[in-house]
PDB file of C-alpha atoms in Angstrom:
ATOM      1  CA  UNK C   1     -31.846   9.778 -12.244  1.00  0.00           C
ATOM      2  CA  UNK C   2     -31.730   7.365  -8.899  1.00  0.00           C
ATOM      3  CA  UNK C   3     -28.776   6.300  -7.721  1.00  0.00           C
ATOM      4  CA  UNK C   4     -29.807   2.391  -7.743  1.00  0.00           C
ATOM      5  CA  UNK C   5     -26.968  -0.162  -8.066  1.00  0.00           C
ATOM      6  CA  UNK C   6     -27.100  -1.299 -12.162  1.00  0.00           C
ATOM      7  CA  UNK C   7     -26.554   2.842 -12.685  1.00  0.00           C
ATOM      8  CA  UNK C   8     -24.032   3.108 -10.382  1.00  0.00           C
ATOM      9  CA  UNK C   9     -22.708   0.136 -12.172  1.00  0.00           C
ATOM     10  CA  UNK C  10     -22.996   2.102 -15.335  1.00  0.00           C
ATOM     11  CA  UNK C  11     -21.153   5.165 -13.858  1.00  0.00           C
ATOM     12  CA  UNK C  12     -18.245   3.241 -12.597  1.00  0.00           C
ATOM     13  CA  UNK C  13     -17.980   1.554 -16.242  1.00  0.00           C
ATOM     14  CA  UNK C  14     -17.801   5.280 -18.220  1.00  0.00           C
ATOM     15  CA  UNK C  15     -15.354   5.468 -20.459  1.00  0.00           C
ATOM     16  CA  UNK C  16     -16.065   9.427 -21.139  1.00  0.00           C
ATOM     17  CA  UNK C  17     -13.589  10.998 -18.872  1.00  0.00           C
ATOM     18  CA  UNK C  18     -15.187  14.430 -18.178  1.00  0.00           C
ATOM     19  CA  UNK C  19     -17.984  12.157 -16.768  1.00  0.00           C
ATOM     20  CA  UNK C  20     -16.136  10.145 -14.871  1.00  0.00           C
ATOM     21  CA  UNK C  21     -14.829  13.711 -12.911  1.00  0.00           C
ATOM     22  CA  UNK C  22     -18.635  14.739 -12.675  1.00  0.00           C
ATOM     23  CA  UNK C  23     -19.722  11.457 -11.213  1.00  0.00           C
ATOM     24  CA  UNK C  24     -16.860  10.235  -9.010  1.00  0.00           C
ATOM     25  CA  UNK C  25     -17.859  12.164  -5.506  1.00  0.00           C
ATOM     26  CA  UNK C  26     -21.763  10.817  -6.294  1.00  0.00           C
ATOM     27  CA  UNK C  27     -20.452   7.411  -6.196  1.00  0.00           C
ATOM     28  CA  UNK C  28     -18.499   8.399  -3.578  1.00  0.00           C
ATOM     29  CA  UNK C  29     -21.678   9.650  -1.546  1.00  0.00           C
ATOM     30  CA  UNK C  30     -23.860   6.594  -2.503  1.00  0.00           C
ATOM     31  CA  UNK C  31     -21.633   4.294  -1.260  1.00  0.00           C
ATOM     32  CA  UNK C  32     -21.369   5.860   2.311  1.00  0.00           C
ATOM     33  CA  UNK C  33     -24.822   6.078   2.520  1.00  0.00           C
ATOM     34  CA  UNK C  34     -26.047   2.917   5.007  1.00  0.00           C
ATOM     35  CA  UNK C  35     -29.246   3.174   3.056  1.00  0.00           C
ATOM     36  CA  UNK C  36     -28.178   3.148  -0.445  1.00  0.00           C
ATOM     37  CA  UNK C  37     -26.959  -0.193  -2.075  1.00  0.00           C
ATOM     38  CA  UNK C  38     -28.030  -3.073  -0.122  1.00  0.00           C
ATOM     39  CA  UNK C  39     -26.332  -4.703  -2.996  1.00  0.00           C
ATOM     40  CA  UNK C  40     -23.027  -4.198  -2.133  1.00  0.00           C
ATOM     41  CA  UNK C  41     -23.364  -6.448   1.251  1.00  0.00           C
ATOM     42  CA  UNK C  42     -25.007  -9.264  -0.796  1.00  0.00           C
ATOM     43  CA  UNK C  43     -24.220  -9.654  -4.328  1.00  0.00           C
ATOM     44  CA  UNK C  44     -20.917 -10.227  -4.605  1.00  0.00           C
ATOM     45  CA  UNK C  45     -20.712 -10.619  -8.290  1.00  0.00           C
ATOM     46  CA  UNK C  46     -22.019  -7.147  -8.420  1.00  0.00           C
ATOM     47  CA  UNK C  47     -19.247  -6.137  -5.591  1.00  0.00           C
ATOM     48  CA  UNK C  48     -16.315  -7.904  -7.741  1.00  0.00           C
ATOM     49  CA  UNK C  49     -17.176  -6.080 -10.895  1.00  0.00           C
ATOM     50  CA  UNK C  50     -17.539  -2.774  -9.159  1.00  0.00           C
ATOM     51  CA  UNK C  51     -13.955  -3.245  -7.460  1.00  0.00           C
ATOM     52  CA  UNK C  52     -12.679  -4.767 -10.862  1.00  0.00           C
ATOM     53  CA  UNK C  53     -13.911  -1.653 -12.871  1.00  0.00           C
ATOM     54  CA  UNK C  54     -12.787   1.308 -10.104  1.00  0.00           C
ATOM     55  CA  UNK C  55      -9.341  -0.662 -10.175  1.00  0.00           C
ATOM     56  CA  UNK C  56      -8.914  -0.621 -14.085  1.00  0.00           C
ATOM     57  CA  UNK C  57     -10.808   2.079 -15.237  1.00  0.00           C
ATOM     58  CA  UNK C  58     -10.273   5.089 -12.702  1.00  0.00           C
ATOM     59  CA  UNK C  59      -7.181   3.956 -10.702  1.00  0.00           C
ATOM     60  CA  UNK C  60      -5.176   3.128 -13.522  1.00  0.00           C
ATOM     61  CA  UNK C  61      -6.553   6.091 -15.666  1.00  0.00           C
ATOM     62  CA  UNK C  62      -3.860   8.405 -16.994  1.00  0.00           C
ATOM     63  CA  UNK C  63      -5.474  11.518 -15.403  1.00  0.00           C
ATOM     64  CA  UNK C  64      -4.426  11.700 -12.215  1.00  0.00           C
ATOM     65  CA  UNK C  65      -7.375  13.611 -11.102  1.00  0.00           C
ATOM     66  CA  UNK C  66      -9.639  10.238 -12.307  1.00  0.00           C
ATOM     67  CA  UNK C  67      -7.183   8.408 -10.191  1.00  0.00           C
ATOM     68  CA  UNK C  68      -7.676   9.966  -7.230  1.00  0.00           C
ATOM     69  CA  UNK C  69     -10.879  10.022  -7.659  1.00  0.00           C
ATOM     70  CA  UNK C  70     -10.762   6.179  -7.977  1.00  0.00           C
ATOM     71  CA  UNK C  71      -8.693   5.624  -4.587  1.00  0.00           C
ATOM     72  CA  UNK C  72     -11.448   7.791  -2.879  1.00  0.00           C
ATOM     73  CA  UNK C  73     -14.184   4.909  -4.660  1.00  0.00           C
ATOM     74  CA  UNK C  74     -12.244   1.930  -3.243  1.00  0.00           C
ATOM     75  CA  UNK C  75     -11.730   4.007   0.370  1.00  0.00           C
ATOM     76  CA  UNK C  76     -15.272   4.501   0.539  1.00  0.00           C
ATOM     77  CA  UNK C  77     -15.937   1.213  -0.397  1.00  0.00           C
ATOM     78  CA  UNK C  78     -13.305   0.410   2.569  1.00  0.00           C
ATOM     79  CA  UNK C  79     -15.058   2.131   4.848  1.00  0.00           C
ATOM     80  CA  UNK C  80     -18.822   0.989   3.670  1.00  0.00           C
ATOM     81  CA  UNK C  81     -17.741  -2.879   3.908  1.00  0.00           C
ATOM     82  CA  UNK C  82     -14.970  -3.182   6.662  1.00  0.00           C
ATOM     83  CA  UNK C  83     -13.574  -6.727   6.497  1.00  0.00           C
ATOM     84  CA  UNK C  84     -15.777  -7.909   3.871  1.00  0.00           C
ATOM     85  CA  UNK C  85     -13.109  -5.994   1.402  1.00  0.00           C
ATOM     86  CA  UNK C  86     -10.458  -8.511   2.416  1.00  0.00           C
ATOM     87  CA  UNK C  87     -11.664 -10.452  -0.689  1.00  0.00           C
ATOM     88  CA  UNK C  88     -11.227  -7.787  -2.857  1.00  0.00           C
ATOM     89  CA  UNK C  89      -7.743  -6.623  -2.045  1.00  0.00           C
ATOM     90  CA  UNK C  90      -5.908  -9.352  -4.304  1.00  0.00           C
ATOM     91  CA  UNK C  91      -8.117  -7.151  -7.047  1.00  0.00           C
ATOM     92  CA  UNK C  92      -6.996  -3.762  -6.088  1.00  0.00           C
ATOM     93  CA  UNK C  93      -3.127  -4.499  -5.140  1.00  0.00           C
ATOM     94  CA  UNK C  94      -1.946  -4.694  -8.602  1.00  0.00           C
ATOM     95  CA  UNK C  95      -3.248  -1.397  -9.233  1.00  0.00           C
ATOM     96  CA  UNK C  96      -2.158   0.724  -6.310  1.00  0.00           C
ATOM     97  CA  UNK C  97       1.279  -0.674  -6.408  1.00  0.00           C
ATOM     98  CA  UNK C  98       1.637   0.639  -9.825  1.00  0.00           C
ATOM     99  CA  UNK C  99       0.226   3.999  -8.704  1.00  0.00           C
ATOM    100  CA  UNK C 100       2.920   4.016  -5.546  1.00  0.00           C
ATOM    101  CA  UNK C 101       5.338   4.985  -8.815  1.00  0.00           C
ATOM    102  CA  UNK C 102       3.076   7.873  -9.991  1.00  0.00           C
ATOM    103  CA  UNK C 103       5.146  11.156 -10.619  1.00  0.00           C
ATOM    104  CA  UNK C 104       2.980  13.333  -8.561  1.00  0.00           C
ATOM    105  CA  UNK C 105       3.052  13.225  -4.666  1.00  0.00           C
ATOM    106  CA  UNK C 106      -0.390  13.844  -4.178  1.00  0.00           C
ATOM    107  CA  UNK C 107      -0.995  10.388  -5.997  1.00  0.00           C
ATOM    108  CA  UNK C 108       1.753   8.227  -4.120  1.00  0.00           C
ATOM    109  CA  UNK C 109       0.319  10.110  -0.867  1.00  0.00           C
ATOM    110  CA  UNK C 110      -3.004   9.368  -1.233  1.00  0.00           C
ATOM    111  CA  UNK C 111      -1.883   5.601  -2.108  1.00  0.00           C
ATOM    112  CA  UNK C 112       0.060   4.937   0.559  1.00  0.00           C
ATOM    113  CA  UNK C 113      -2.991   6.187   2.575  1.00  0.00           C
ATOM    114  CA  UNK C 114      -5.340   4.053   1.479  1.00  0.00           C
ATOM    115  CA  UNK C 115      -2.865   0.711   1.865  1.00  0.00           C
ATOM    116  CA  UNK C 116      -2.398   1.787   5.209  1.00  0.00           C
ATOM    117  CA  UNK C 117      -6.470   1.687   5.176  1.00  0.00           C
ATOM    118  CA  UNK C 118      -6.671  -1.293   4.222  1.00  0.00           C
ATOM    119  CA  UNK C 119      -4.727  -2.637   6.658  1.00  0.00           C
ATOM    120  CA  UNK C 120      -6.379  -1.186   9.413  1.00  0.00           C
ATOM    121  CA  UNK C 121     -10.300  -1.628   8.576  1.00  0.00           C
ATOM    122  CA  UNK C 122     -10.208  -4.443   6.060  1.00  0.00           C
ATOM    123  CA  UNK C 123      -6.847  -6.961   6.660  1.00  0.00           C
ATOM    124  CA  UNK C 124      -4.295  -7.419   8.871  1.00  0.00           C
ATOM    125  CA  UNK C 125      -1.040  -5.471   7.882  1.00  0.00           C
ATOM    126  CA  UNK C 126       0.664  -9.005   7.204  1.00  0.00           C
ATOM    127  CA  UNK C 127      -1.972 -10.256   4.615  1.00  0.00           C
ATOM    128  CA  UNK C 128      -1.871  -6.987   2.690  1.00  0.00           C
ATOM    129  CA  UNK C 129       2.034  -7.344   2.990  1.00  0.00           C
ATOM    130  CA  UNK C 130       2.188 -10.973   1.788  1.00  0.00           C
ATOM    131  CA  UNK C 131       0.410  -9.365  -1.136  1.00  0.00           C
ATOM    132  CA  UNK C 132       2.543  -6.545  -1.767  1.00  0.00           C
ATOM    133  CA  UNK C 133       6.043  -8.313  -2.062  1.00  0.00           C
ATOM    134  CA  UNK C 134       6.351  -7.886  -5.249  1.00  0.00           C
ATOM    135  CA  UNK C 135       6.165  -4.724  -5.297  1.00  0.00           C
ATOM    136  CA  UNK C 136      10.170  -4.782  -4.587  1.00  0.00           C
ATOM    137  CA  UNK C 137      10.692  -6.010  -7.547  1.00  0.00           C
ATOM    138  CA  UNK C 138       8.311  -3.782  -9.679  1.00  0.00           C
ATOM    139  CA  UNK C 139       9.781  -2.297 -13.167  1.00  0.00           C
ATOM    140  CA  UNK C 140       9.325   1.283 -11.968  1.00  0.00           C
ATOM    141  CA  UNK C 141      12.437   2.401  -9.538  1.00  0.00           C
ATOM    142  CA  UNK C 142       9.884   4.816  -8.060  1.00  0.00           C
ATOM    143  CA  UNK C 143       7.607   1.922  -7.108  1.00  0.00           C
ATOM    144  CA  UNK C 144      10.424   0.271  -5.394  1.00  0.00           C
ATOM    145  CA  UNK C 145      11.254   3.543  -3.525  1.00  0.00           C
ATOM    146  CA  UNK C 146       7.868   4.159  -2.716  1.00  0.00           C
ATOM    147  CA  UNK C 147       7.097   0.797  -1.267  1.00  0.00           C
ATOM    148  CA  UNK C 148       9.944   0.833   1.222  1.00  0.00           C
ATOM    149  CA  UNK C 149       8.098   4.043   2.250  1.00  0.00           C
ATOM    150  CA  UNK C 150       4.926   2.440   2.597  1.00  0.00           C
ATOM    151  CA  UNK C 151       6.899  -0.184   4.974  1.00  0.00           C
ATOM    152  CA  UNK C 152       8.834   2.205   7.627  1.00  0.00           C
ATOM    153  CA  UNK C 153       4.817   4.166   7.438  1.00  0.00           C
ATOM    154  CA  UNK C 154       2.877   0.649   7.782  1.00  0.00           C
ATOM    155  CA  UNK C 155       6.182   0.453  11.500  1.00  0.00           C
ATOM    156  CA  UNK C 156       5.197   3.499  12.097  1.00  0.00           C
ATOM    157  CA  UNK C 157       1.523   3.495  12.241  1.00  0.00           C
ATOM    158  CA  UNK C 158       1.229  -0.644  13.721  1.00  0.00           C
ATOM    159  CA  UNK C 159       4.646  -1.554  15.201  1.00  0.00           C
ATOM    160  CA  UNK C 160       6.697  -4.145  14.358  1.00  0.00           C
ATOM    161  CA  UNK C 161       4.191  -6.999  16.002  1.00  0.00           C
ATOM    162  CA  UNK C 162       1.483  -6.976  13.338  1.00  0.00           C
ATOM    163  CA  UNK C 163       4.418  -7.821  10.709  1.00  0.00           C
ATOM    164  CA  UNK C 164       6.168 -11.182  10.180  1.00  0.00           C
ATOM    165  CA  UNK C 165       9.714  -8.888   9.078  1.00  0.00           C
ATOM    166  CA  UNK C 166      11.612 -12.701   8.522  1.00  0.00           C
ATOM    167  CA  UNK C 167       9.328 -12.636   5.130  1.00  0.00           C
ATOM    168  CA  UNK C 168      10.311  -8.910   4.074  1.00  0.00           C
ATOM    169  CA  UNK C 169      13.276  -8.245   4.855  1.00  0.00           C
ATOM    170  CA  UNK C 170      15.219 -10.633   2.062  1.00  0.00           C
ATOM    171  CA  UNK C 171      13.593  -8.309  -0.788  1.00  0.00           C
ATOM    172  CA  UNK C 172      14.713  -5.099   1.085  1.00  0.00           C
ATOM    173  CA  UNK C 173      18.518  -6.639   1.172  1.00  0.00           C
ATOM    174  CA  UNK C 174      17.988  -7.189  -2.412  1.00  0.00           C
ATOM    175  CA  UNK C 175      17.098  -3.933  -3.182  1.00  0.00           C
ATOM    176  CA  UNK C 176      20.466  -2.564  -1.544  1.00  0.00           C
ATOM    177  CA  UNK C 177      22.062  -3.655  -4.608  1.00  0.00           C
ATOM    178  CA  UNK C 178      19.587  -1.864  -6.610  1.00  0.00           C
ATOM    179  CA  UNK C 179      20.819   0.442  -9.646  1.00  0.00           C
ATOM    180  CA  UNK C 180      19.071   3.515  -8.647  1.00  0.00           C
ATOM    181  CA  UNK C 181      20.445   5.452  -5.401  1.00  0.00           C
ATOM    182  CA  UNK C 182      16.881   6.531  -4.541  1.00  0.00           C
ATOM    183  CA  UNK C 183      15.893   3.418  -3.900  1.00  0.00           C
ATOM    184  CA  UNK C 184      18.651   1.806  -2.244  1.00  0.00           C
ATOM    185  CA  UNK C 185      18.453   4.707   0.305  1.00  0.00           C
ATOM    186  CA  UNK C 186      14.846   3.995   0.576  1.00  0.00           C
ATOM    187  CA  UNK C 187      16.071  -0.029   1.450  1.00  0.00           C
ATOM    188  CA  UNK C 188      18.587   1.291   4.283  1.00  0.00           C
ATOM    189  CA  UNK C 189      16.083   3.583   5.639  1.00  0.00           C
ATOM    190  CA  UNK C 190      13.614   0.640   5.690  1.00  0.00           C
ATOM    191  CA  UNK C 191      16.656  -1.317   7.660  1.00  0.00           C
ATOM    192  CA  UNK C 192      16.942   1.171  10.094  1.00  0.00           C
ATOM    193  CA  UNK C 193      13.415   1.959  10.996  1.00  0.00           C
ATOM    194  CA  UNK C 194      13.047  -2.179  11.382  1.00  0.00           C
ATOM    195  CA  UNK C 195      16.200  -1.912  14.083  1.00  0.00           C
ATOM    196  CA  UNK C 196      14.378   0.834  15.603  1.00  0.00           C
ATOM    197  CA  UNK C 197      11.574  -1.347  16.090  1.00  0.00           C
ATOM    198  CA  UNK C 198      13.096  -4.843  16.689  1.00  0.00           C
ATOM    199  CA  UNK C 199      17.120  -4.270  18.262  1.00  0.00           C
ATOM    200  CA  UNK C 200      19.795  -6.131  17.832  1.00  0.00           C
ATOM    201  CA  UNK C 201      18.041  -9.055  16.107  1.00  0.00           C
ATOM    202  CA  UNK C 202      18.066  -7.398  13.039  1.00  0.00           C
ATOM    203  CA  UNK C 203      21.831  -7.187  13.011  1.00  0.00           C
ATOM    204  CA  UNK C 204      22.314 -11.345  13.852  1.00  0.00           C
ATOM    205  CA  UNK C 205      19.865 -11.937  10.679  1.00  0.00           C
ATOM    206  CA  UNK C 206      21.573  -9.677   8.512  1.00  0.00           C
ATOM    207  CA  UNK C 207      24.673 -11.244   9.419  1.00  0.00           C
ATOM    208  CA  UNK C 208      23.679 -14.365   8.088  1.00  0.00           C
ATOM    209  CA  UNK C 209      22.189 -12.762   4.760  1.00  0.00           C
ATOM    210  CA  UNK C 210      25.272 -12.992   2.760  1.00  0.00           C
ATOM    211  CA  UNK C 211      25.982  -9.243   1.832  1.00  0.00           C
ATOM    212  CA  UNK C 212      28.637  -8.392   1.729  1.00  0.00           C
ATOM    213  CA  UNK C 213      31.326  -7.263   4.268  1.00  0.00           C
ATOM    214  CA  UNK C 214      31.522  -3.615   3.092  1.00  0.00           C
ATOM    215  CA  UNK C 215      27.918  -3.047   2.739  1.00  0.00           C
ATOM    216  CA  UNK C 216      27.012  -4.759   6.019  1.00  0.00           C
ATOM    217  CA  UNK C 217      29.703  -2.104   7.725  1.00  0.00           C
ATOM    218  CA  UNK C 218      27.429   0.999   6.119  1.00  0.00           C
ATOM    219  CA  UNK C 219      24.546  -0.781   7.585  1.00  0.00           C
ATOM    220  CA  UNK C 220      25.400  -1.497  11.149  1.00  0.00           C
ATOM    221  CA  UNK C 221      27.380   1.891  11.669  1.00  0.00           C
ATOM    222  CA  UNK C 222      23.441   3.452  10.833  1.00  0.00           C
ATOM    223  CA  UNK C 223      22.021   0.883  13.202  1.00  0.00           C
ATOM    224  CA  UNK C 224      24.766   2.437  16.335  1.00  0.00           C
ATOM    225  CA  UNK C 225      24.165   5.633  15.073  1.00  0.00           C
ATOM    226  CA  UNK C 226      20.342   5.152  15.846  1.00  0.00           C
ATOM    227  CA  UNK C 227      21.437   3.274  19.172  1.00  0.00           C
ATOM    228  CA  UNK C 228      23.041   6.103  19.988  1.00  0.00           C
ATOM    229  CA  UNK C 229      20.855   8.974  19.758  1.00  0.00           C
ATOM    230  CA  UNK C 230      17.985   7.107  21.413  1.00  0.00           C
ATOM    231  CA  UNK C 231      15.468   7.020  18.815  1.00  0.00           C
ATOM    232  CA  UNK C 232      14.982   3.293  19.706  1.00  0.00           C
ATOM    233  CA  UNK C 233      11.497   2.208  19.679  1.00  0.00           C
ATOM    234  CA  UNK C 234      11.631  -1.845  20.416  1.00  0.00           C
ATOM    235  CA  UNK C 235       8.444  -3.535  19.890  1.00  0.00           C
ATOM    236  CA  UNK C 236       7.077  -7.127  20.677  1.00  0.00           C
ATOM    237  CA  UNK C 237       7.919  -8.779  17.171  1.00  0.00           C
ATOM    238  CA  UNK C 238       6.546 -12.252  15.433  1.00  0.00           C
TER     239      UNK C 238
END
């Protein structure tokens, strides 16, 4: 059978999951072949419904294996279309944040790769960001853990100059109050790698966040701590 577009179309729409595990690296292949697919650069119906159907049918599948396979779909499909995925990312974010609370690592790994993806090839790190606060809030503590990871990788990887931190850093201070320990160690990590990156500022804003006095002592005795043993990185912020 060829590979055209309407079978692809098919493939990506299979509900039989031992199929979907034959077929996944062939959709993978067609898509990152320049010569396959003209389709994909100009319908954009037919691009919505692909994205649309990797996002709810193989990302959010309950085998993991399907859902890896899906995140390798949607990084191909980064790769194939560059910046013309921007459009699709408000389709895919839902998804992937969900995943970010997966119980395997290989999952939340791959994940967190393909954000940081994203945010290199198809958006800025700040529009995917924008997109992603809600993630602090998300029902699964893992999630919440996981996406303060994603934030000290997404410093790590950009610096602090692609990110506008004034927007994030409210839903990390609310997550220091969170019930789970995991994740409010995850939230004073994510404090600390933004002083790494941005100095003393941090510590002024914080000051005016209303935490309390206890709480902001834990918080700034990590900050010297890091001041201390020169891990400072300082970066230009916005």
């Amino acid at each position: 059978m060829e590979w055209n577009m309407e079978y692809c179309m098919e493939q990506v729409m299979q509900k039989d999951l031992g199929r979907r595990l034959q077929v996944g690296q062939d959709i993978i292949d067609s898509i990152l072949d320049k010569d396959k697919f003209q389709d994909l650069e100009q319908d954009q119906t037919m691009l919505d419904r692909m994205v649309d159907g990797v996002a709810t049918n193989w990302v959010n599948s309950s085998n993991f294996k399907v859902a890896l396979l899906g995140m390798d779909i949607l990084s191909a499909l980064v790769t194939r279309l560059q910046e013309r995925f921007r459009t699709q990312i408000g389709t895919v974010l839902p998804s992937l944040i969900d995943r970010l609370g997966d119980s395997k690592d290989q999952v939340r790994d791959q994940d967190q790769a393909l954000l940081l993806k994203i945010m290199d090839q198809a958006a800025n790190p700040q529009y995917v960001w924008d997109r992603m606060l809600g993630g602090f809030k998300h029902k699964n503590n893992r999630t919440r853990e996981s996406v303060c990871i994603c934030l000290i990788a997404t410093l790590n990887v950009y610096g602090a100059q692609g990110l506008t931190l004034s927007k994030i850093v409210p839903h990390i201070c609310n997550l220091l109050g969170d019930p789970t320990s995991q994740v409010r160690d995850g939230a004073m990590n994510c404090l600390v790698e933004i002083y790494r990156h941005v100095g003393e500022r941090v510590r002024m804003d914080l000051g005016k966040k209303g935490l309390p006095q206890s709480r902001l002592n834990v918080i700034f005795s990590k900050f010297d701590e890091v001041q201390r043993s020169g891990n400072m990185i300082l970066s230009p912020v916005s």
